[in-house]
């Protein structure tokens, strides 16, 4: 979560978000009276909603399902709110970027729905910390 938060803080430096004075982290957005989503970031003023993935390397099937589910949540909120939103998937790895822009159904869905992929760099110390965490959680394979 520390790495995700650091990447969120770096979003403000990107051209897409330079004028987003209301960019919020982990905000509840209601899609009905009883259901809400919590995207990693949202800006009503800039019309932006997104998810941050700090994974390094190729995704397992369940991790691909998580990204697909998060995209569905963003699309649902866009539909129910009747707003035109730029939907983002923020990643930090070239292997993952290749997988999400390749020939899979998930990659094709990302293209079809106009989801914007942003590949954010993190420093070597945070990268090493992330790799250690992934190894402890056994998600490196």
Coordinates of N, CA, C and O in Angstrom, one line a residue:
X1 N 0.8 -1.2 0.0 CA 0.0 0.0 0.0 C 0.9 1.3 0.0 O 0.5 2.3 -0.6
X2 N 2.0 1.2 0.6 CA 3.0 2.3 0.6 C 3.4 2.7 -0.8 O 3.4 3.8 -1.1
X3 N 3.7 1.7 -1.6 CA 4.1 1.9 -3.0 C 2.9 2.4 -3.8 O 3.1 3.4 -4.6
X4 N 1.7 1.9 -3.6 CA 0.6 2.4 -4.3 C 0.3 3.9 -4.0 O 0.1 4.7 -4.8
X5 N 0.5 4.2 -2.7 CA 0.3 5.6 -2.3 C 1.4 6.5 -2.9 O 1.1 7.6 -3.3
X6 N 2.6 6.0 -3.0 CA 3.7 6.8 -3.6 C 3.4 7.1 -5.1 O 3.5 8.2 -5.6
X7 N 2.9 6.0 -5.8 CA 2.5 6.2 -7.2 C 1.4 7.2 -7.3 O 1.4 8.0 -8.2
X8 N 0.4 7.1 -6.4 CA -0.7 8.1 -6.4 C -0.2 9.5 -6.3 O -0.6 10.4 -7.1
X9 N 0.7 9.7 -5.4 CA 1.3 11.0 -5.2 C 2.1 11.5 -6.4 O 2.1 12.7 -6.7
X10 N 2.6 10.6 -7.2 CA 3.3 11.0 -8.4 C 2.4 11.3 -9.6 O 2.8 11.9 -10.6
X11 N 1.1 10.9 -9.5 CA 0.2 11.2 -10.6 C 0.1 12.7 -10.8 O -0.1 13.1 -12.0
X12 N 0.1 13.5 -9.8 CA 0.0 14.9 -9.9 C 1.0 15.5 -10.8 O 0.8 16.6 -11.3
X13 N 2.2 14.9 -11.0 CA 3.2 15.4 -11.8 C 3.0 15.1 -13.3 O 3.7 15.7 -14.1
X14 N 2.1 14.3 -13.6 CA 1.8 13.9 -15.0 C 0.9 14.9 -15.7 O 0.0 15.5 -15.0
X15 N 1.1 15.1 -17.0 CA 0.3 16.0 -17.7 C -1.2 15.8 -17.5 O -2.0 16.7 -17.5
X16 N -1.6 14.5 -17.5 CA -3.0 14.1 -17.4 C -3.7 14.7 -16.1 O -4.9 14.9 -16.1
X17 N -2.9 14.9 -15.1 CA -3.4 15.3 -13.8 C -2.9 16.6 -13.2 O -3.3 17.0 -12.1
X18 N -2.2 17.4 -14.0 CA -1.6 18.6 -13.5 C -2.6 19.6 -13.0 O -2.4 20.4 -12.1
X19 N -3.8 19.6 -13.6 CA -4.8 20.6 -13.3 C -5.9 20.0 -12.4 O -7.0 20.6 -12.2
X20 N -5.7 18.8 -11.9 CA -6.7 18.1 -11.0 C -6.5 18.5 -9.6 O -5.7 17.9 -8.8
X21 N -7.1 19.6 -9.2 CA -7.0 20.0 -7.8 C -7.8 19.2 -6.8 O -7.6 19.3 -5.6
X22 N -8.7 18.3 -7.3 CA -9.5 17.5 -6.4 C -9.2 16.0 -6.6 O -10.1 15.2 -6.3
X23 N -8.0 15.7 -7.0 CA -7.7 14.3 -7.1 C -7.6 13.6 -5.7 O -6.9 14.0 -4.8
X24 N -8.5 12.6 -5.6 CA -8.6 11.9 -4.2 C -8.2 10.5 -4.3 O -8.3 9.8 -5.4
X25 N -7.7 10.0 -3.2 CA -7.2 8.6 -3.1 C -8.3 7.8 -2.3 O -8.7 8.2 -1.2
X26 N -8.6 6.6 -2.9 CA -9.5 5.7 -2.2 C -10.8 6.3 -1.7 O -11.2 6.2 -0.5
X27 N -11.6 6.9 -2.5 CA -12.8 7.6 -2.2 C -14.0 6.7 -2.5 O -14.0 5.9 -3.5
X28 N -15.0 6.7 -1.7 CA -16.2 5.9 -1.9 C -17.1 6.6 -3.0 O -17.4 7.7 -2.8
X29 N -17.5 5.9 -4.0 CA -18.4 6.4 -5.0 C -19.6 5.4 -5.1 O -19.4 4.3 -5.4
X30 N -20.7 6.0 -4.9 CA -21.9 5.1 -4.8 C -22.5 4.9 -6.2 O -22.6 5.8 -7.1
X31 N -22.8 3.6 -6.5 CA -23.5 3.2 -7.7 C -24.9 2.9 -7.5 O -25.7 2.7 -8.4
X32 N -25.3 2.7 -6.2 CA -26.7 2.5 -5.8 C -26.8 2.9 -4.3 O -25.7 3.1 -3.7
X33 N -28.0 2.8 -3.7 CA -28.1 3.1 -2.3 C -27.2 2.2 -1.5 O -26.7 2.6 -0.4
X34 N -27.1 0.9 -1.9 CA -26.4 -0.1 -1.1 C -25.0 -0.5 -1.6 O -24.3 -1.2 -1.0
X35 N -24.6 0.0 -2.8 CA -23.4 -0.4 -3.4 C -22.5 0.8 -3.8 O -23.0 1.7 -4.3
X36 N -21.2 0.6 -3.5 CA -20.3 1.6 -3.9 C -19.0 1.0 -4.3 O -18.7 -0.2 -4.0
X37 N -18.2 1.7 -5.0 CA -16.9 1.3 -5.4 C -15.8 2.2 -4.7 O -16.2 3.3 -4.3
X38 N -14.6 1.7 -4.6 CA -13.5 2.5 -4.0 C -12.4 2.5 -5.0 O -11.5 1.6 -4.8
X39 N -12.4 3.3 -6.0 CA -11.2 3.3 -6.9 C -10.0 3.9 -6.2 O -10.1 4.6 -5.2
X40 N -8.8 3.6 -6.7 CA -7.6 4.1 -6.1 C -7.5 5.6 -6.2 O -6.9 6.2 -5.4
X41 N -8.1 6.1 -7.3 CA -8.1 7.6 -7.4 C -9.3 8.1 -8.2 O -9.8 7.3 -9.0
X42 N -9.7 9.3 -7.9 CA -10.9 9.9 -8.6 C -10.8 11.4 -8.6 O -10.4 12.0 -7.6
X43 N -11.1 12.0 -9.7 CA -11.2 13.5 -9.7 C -12.5 13.8 -10.5 O -12.6 13.5 -11.7
X44 N -13.4 14.4 -9.8 CA -14.6 14.9 -10.5 C -14.3 16.0 -11.5 O -14.8 16.0 -12.6
X45 N -13.5 17.0 -11.0 CA -13.1 18.1 -11.8 C -12.4 17.8 -13.1 O -12.7 18.4 -14.2
X46 N -11.6 16.8 -13.1 CA -10.9 16.3 -14.3 C -11.6 15.2 -15.0 O -11.1 14.7 -16.1
X47 N -12.6 14.6 -14.4 CA -13.3 13.5 -15.0 C -12.4 12.3 -15.1 O -12.4 11.6 -16.2
X48 N -11.7 12.0 -14.0 CA -10.7 10.8 -14.1 C -11.0 9.9 -13.0 O -11.4 10.2 -11.8
X49 N -10.9 8.6 -13.3 CA -11.1 7.5 -12.3 C -10.1 6.4 -12.6 O -9.8 6.2 -13.8
X50 N -9.5 5.8 -11.6 CA -8.5 4.8 -12.0 C -8.1 3.9 -10.9 O -8.4 4.1 -9.7
X51 N -7.3 2.9 -11.3 CA -6.8 1.8 -10.4 C -5.3 1.8 -10.6 O -4.8 1.9 -11.7
X52 N -4.6 1.5 -9.5 CA -3.1 1.4 -9.5 C -2.8 0.0 -9.2 O -3.2 -0.6 -8.2
X53 N -1.9 -0.6 -10.0 CA -1.4 -2.0 -9.8 C 0.1 -1.9 -9.6 O 0.8 -1.4 -10.5
X54 N 0.6 -2.3 -8.5 CA 2.0 -2.2 -8.3 C 2.8 -3.6 -8.5 O 3.9 -3.7 -8.2
X55 N 2.1 -4.5 -9.1 CA 2.6 -5.8 -9.5 C 3.8 -5.7 -10.5 O 3.8 -4.8 -11.3
X56 N 4.8 -6.5 -10.3 CA 5.9 -6.6 -11.3 C 5.9 -8.0 -11.9 O 5.8 -9.0 -11.2
X57 N 6.0 -8.0 -13.2 CA 6.0 -9.3 -13.9 C 4.6 -9.7 -14.4 O 3.6 -9.0 -14.3
X58 N 4.5 -10.9 -15.0 CA 3.3 -11.4 -15.7 C 2.3 -11.7 -14.6 O 2.5 -12.2 -13.6
X59 N 1.0 -11.3 -15.0 CA -0.1 -11.6 -14.1 C -0.6 -13.0 -14.1 O -0.6 -13.6 -15.2
X60 N -1.0 -13.5 -12.9 CA -1.7 -14.8 -12.9 C -3.1 -14.5 -13.3 O -3.6 -13.4 -13.3
X61 N -3.8 -15.6 -13.6 CA -5.2 -15.5 -14.0 C -6.1 -14.7 -13.0 O -6.9 -13.9 -13.4
X62 N -5.9 -15.0 -11.7 CA -6.8 -14.3 -10.7 C -6.4 -12.8 -10.7 O -7.3 -12.0 -10.4
X63 N -5.2 -12.4 -10.9 CA -4.8 -11.0 -11.0 C -5.4 -10.3 -12.2 O -5.8 -9.2 -12.1
X64 N -5.5 -11.1 -13.3 CA -6.1 -10.5 -14.5 C -7.6 -10.3 -14.2 O -8.2 -9.3 -14.6
X65 N -8.2 -11.3 -13.5 CA -9.6 -11.1 -13.1 C -9.8 -9.9 -12.3 O -10.9 -9.2 -12.4
X66 N -8.9 -9.6 -11.4 CA -9.0 -8.4 -10.5 C -9.0 -7.1 -11.3 O -9.8 -6.2 -11.1
X67 N -8.1 -7.1 -12.3 CA -8.1 -5.9 -13.2 C -9.4 -5.8 -14.0 O -10.0 -4.7 -14.1
X68 N -9.9 -6.9 -14.5 CA -11.1 -6.9 -15.3 C -12.3 -6.4 -14.4 O -13.1 -5.6 -14.8
X69 N -12.3 -6.9 -13.2 CA -13.3 -6.5 -12.2 C -13.3 -5.0 -11.9 O -14.3 -4.3 -11.9
X70 N -12.1 -4.5 -11.7 CA -11.9 -3.1 -11.4 C -12.3 -2.2 -12.6 O -12.9 -1.2 -12.4
X71 N -12.1 -2.7 -13.8 CA -12.5 -2.0 -15.0 C -14.0 -2.0 -15.1 O -14.6 -0.9 -15.4
X72 N -14.6 -3.1 -14.8 CA -16.1 -3.2 -14.8 C -16.7 -2.2 -13.8 O -17.7 -1.5 -14.0
X73 N -16.1 -2.1 -12.6 CA -16.5 -1.1 -11.6 C -16.4 0.3 -12.1 O -17.4 1.1 -11.9
X74 N -15.3 0.6 -12.8 CA -15.2 2.0 -13.3 C -16.2 2.3 -14.4 O -16.8 3.4 -14.4
X75 N -16.5 1.3 -15.2 CA -17.5 1.5 -16.3 C -18.9 1.6 -15.7 O -19.7 2.4 -16.2
X76 N -19.1 0.8 -14.7 CA -20.4 0.9 -14.0 C -20.7 2.3 -13.4 O -21.7 2.9 -13.5
X77 N -19.6 2.8 -12.7 CA -19.8 4.1 -12.1 C -20.0 5.2 -13.2 O -20.8 6.1 -13.0
X78 N -19.2 5.1 -14.3 CA -19.4 6.0 -15.3 C -20.8 6.0 -15.9 O -21.4 7.1 -16.1
X79 N -21.4 4.8 -16.1 CA -22.7 4.7 -16.6 C -23.8 5.3 -15.6 O -24.6 6.0 -16.0
X80 N -23.7 4.9 -14.4 CA -24.7 5.2 -13.4 C -24.6 6.7 -13.0 O -25.6 7.4 -12.8
X81 N -23.4 7.3 -13.1 CA -23.2 8.7 -12.8 C -23.5 9.6 -14.0 O -23.6 10.8 -13.8
X82 N -23.7 9.0 -15.1 CA -24.0 9.7 -16.4 C -22.9 10.8 -16.6 O -23.2 11.9 -17.1
X83 N -21.6 10.4 -16.3 CA -20.5 11.3 -16.6 C -19.6 10.6 -17.6 O -19.5 9.4 -17.7
X84 N -18.9 11.5 -18.4 CA -17.9 10.9 -19.3 C -16.6 11.0 -18.5 O -16.1 12.1 -18.2
X85 N -16.0 9.8 -18.2 CA -14.8 9.7 -17.4 C -13.7 9.1 -18.2 O -13.9 8.2 -19.0
X86 N -12.5 9.6 -18.0 CA -11.3 9.0 -18.5 C -10.9 7.9 -17.4 O -10.7 8.2 -16.3
X87 N -10.9 6.7 -17.9 CA -10.6 5.5 -17.0 C -9.2 5.1 -17.2 O -8.7 4.9 -18.3
X88 N -8.5 5.0 -16.0 CA -7.0 4.7 -16.0 C -6.7 3.3 -15.3 O -7.3 3.0 -14.3
X89 N -5.8 2.6 -15.9 CA -5.1 1.6 -15.2 C -3.6 2.0 -15.1 O -3.0 2.1 -16.2
X90 N -3.2 2.2 -13.9 CA -1.8 2.6 -13.7 C -1.0 1.4 -13.3 O -1.3 0.7 -12.3
X91 N 0.1 1.2 -14.0 CA 1.0 0.1 -13.7 C 2.4 0.6 -13.5 O 2.7 1.8 -13.7
X92 N 3.3 -0.3 -13.2 CA 4.7 0.1 -13.0 C 5.7 -0.9 -13.5 O 6.7 -1.0 -13.1
X93 N 5.3 -1.6 -14.6 CA 6.1 -2.7 -15.1 C 6.0 -2.9 -16.6 O 4.8 -2.9 -17.1
X94 N 7.1 -3.0 -17.3 CA 7.0 -3.2 -18.7 C 6.5 -4.5 -19.1 O 5.8 -4.6 -20.2
X95 N 6.7 -5.6 -18.4 CA 6.2 -6.9 -18.7 C 4.7 -6.8 -18.5 O 3.9 -7.4 -19.4
X96 N 4.2 -6.2 -17.5 CA 2.7 -6.1 -17.3 C 2.1 -5.2 -18.4 O 1.1 -5.5 -19.0
X97 N 2.8 -4.1 -18.8 CA 2.4 -3.3 -19.9 C 2.2 -4.1 -21.2 O 1.2 -4.0 -21.9
X98 N 3.2 -5.0 -21.5 CA 3.1 -5.8 -22.7 C 1.9 -6.8 -22.6 O 1.2 -7.0 -23.6
X99 N 1.7 -7.3 -21.4 CA 0.6 -8.2 -21.3 C -0.8 -7.5 -21.4 O -1.7 -8.1 -22.1
X100 N -0.9 -6.3 -20.9 CA -2.2 -5.6 -21.0 C -2.4 -4.8 -22.4 O -3.4 -4.2 -22.6
X101 N -1.4 -4.9 -23.2 CA -1.5 -4.3 -24.6 C -1.4 -5.4 -25.6 O -1.4 -5.1 -26.8
X102 N -1.3 -6.6 -25.2 CA -1.1 -7.8 -26.2 C -2.4 -8.2 -26.8 O -3.3 -7.4 -27.2
X103 N -2.5 -9.6 -27.0 CA -3.6 -10.2 -27.7 C -4.7 -10.8 -26.9 O -5.6 -11.5 -27.4
X104 N -4.6 -10.7 -25.6 CA -5.6 -11.3 -24.7 C -6.9 -10.6 -24.7 O -7.0 -9.5 -25.2
X105 N -7.9 -11.3 -24.2 CA -9.3 -10.7 -24.1 C -9.2 -9.5 -23.3 O -9.9 -8.5 -23.6
X106 N -8.5 -9.5 -22.2 CA -8.4 -8.4 -21.3 C -7.8 -7.2 -22.0 O -8.3 -6.1 -21.9
X107 N -6.7 -7.4 -22.7 CA -6.0 -6.3 -23.5 C -7.0 -5.8 -24.5 O -7.1 -4.5 -24.7
X108 N -7.7 -6.6 -25.2 CA -8.7 -6.2 -26.2 C -9.8 -5.3 -25.6 O -10.2 -4.3 -26.1
X109 N -10.3 -5.8 -24.4 CA -11.3 -5.0 -23.7 C -10.8 -3.6 -23.3 O -11.5 -2.6 -23.3
X110 N -9.5 -3.6 -22.8 CA -8.9 -2.3 -22.5 C -9.0 -1.4 -23.7 O -9.3 -0.2 -23.5
X111 N -8.6 -1.9 -24.8 CA -8.7 -1.1 -26.1 C -10.1 -0.7 -26.4 O -10.4 0.5 -26.7
X112 N -11.0 -1.6 -26.4 CA -12.4 -1.4 -26.8 C -13.1 -0.3 -25.9 O -13.7 0.6 -26.4
X113 N -12.8 -0.3 -24.6 CA -13.4 0.6 -23.7 C -12.6 1.9 -23.5 O -13.0 2.7 -22.7
X114 N -11.5 2.0 -24.2 CA -10.7 3.2 -24.1 C -10.1 3.4 -22.8 O -9.9 4.6 -22.3
X115 N -9.7 2.4 -22.1 CA -9.0 2.5 -20.8 C -7.6 3.0 -21.1 O -6.9 2.4 -21.9
X116 N -7.2 4.0 -20.4 CA -5.8 4.5 -20.6 C -4.8 3.8 -19.6 O -5.0 3.7 -18.4
X117 N -3.8 3.3 -20.2 CA -2.7 2.6 -19.4 C -1.6 3.6 -19.2 O -1.1 4.3 -20.1
X118 N -1.2 3.8 -18.0 CA -0.1 4.6 -17.6 C 1.0 3.8 -16.9 O 0.6 3.0 -16.0
X119 N 2.2 3.8 -17.4 CA 3.3 3.1 -16.8 C 4.2 4.0 -16.0 O 4.8 4.9 -16.6
X120 N 4.1 4.0 -14.7 CA 4.8 4.9 -13.8 C 6.0 4.2 -13.2 O 6.0 3.0 -12.8
X121 N 7.1 4.8 -13.3 CA 8.4 4.3 -12.7 C 8.4 4.5 -11.2 O 7.9 5.5 -10.7
X122 N 9.0 3.6 -10.5 CA 9.3 3.8 -9.1 C 10.8 3.6 -8.9 O 11.5 2.9 -9.7
X123 N 11.3 4.2 -7.8 CA 12.8 4.1 -7.6 C 13.2 2.6 -7.2 O 12.4 1.8 -6.8
X124 N 14.5 2.4 -7.3 CA 15.0 1.0 -7.1 C 14.7 0.5 -5.7 O 14.4 -0.7 -5.5
X125 N 14.7 1.3 -4.7 CA 14.5 0.9 -3.3 C 13.0 0.4 -3.2 O 12.8 -0.7 -2.6
X126 N 12.1 1.2 -3.7 CA 10.7 0.7 -3.7 C 10.5 -0.5 -4.5 O 9.7 -1.4 -4.1
X127 N 11.1 -0.6 -5.6 CA 11.0 -1.8 -6.5 C 11.5 -3.0 -5.7 O 10.8 -4.1 -5.8
X128 N 12.6 -2.9 -5.1 CA 13.2 -4.1 -4.3 C 12.2 -4.4 -3.2 O 12.0 -5.6 -2.9
X129 N 11.6 -3.4 -2.5 CA 10.7 -3.7 -1.4 C 9.4 -4.4 -2.0 O 8.9 -5.4 -1.4
X130 N 9.0 -4.0 -3.2 CA 7.8 -4.6 -3.8 C 8.1 -6.1 -4.2 O 7.3 -7.0 -3.9
X131 N 9.3 -6.3 -4.7 CA 9.7 -7.7 -5.1 C 9.8 -8.6 -3.8 O 9.3 -9.8 -3.9
X132 N 10.3 -8.1 -2.7 CA 10.3 -8.8 -1.5 C 8.9 -9.2 -1.0 O 8.6 -10.3 -0.5
X133 N 8.0 -8.2 -1.1 CA 6.6 -8.4 -0.6 C 6.0 -9.4 -1.5 O 5.3 -10.3 -1.0
X134 N 6.2 -9.3 -2.8 CA 5.6 -10.3 -3.8 C 6.1 -11.7 -3.5 O 5.3 -12.7 -3.5
X135 N 7.4 -11.8 -3.2 CA 8.0 -13.1 -2.9 C 7.3 -13.7 -1.6 O 7.0 -14.9 -1.5
X136 N 7.2 -12.9 -0.6 CA 6.6 -13.3 0.7 C 5.1 -13.8 0.5 O 4.7 -14.7 1.1
X137 N 4.4 -13.1 -0.4 CA 3.0 -13.5 -0.7 C 2.9 -14.5 -1.8 O 1.8 -14.9 -2.2
X138 N 4.1 -15.0 -2.3 CA 4.1 -16.0 -3.3 C 3.3 -15.6 -4.6 O 2.6 -16.4 -5.1
X139 N 3.5 -14.4 -5.1 CA 2.9 -14.0 -6.3 C 3.9 -13.6 -7.4 O 3.6 -12.8 -8.3
X140 N 5.1 -14.2 -7.3 CA 6.1 -13.9 -8.3 C 6.1 -14.8 -9.4 O 6.8 -14.6 -10.4
X141 N 5.4 -15.9 -9.3 CA 5.4 -17.0 -10.4 C 4.2 -16.8 -11.3 O 3.2 -16.3 -11.0

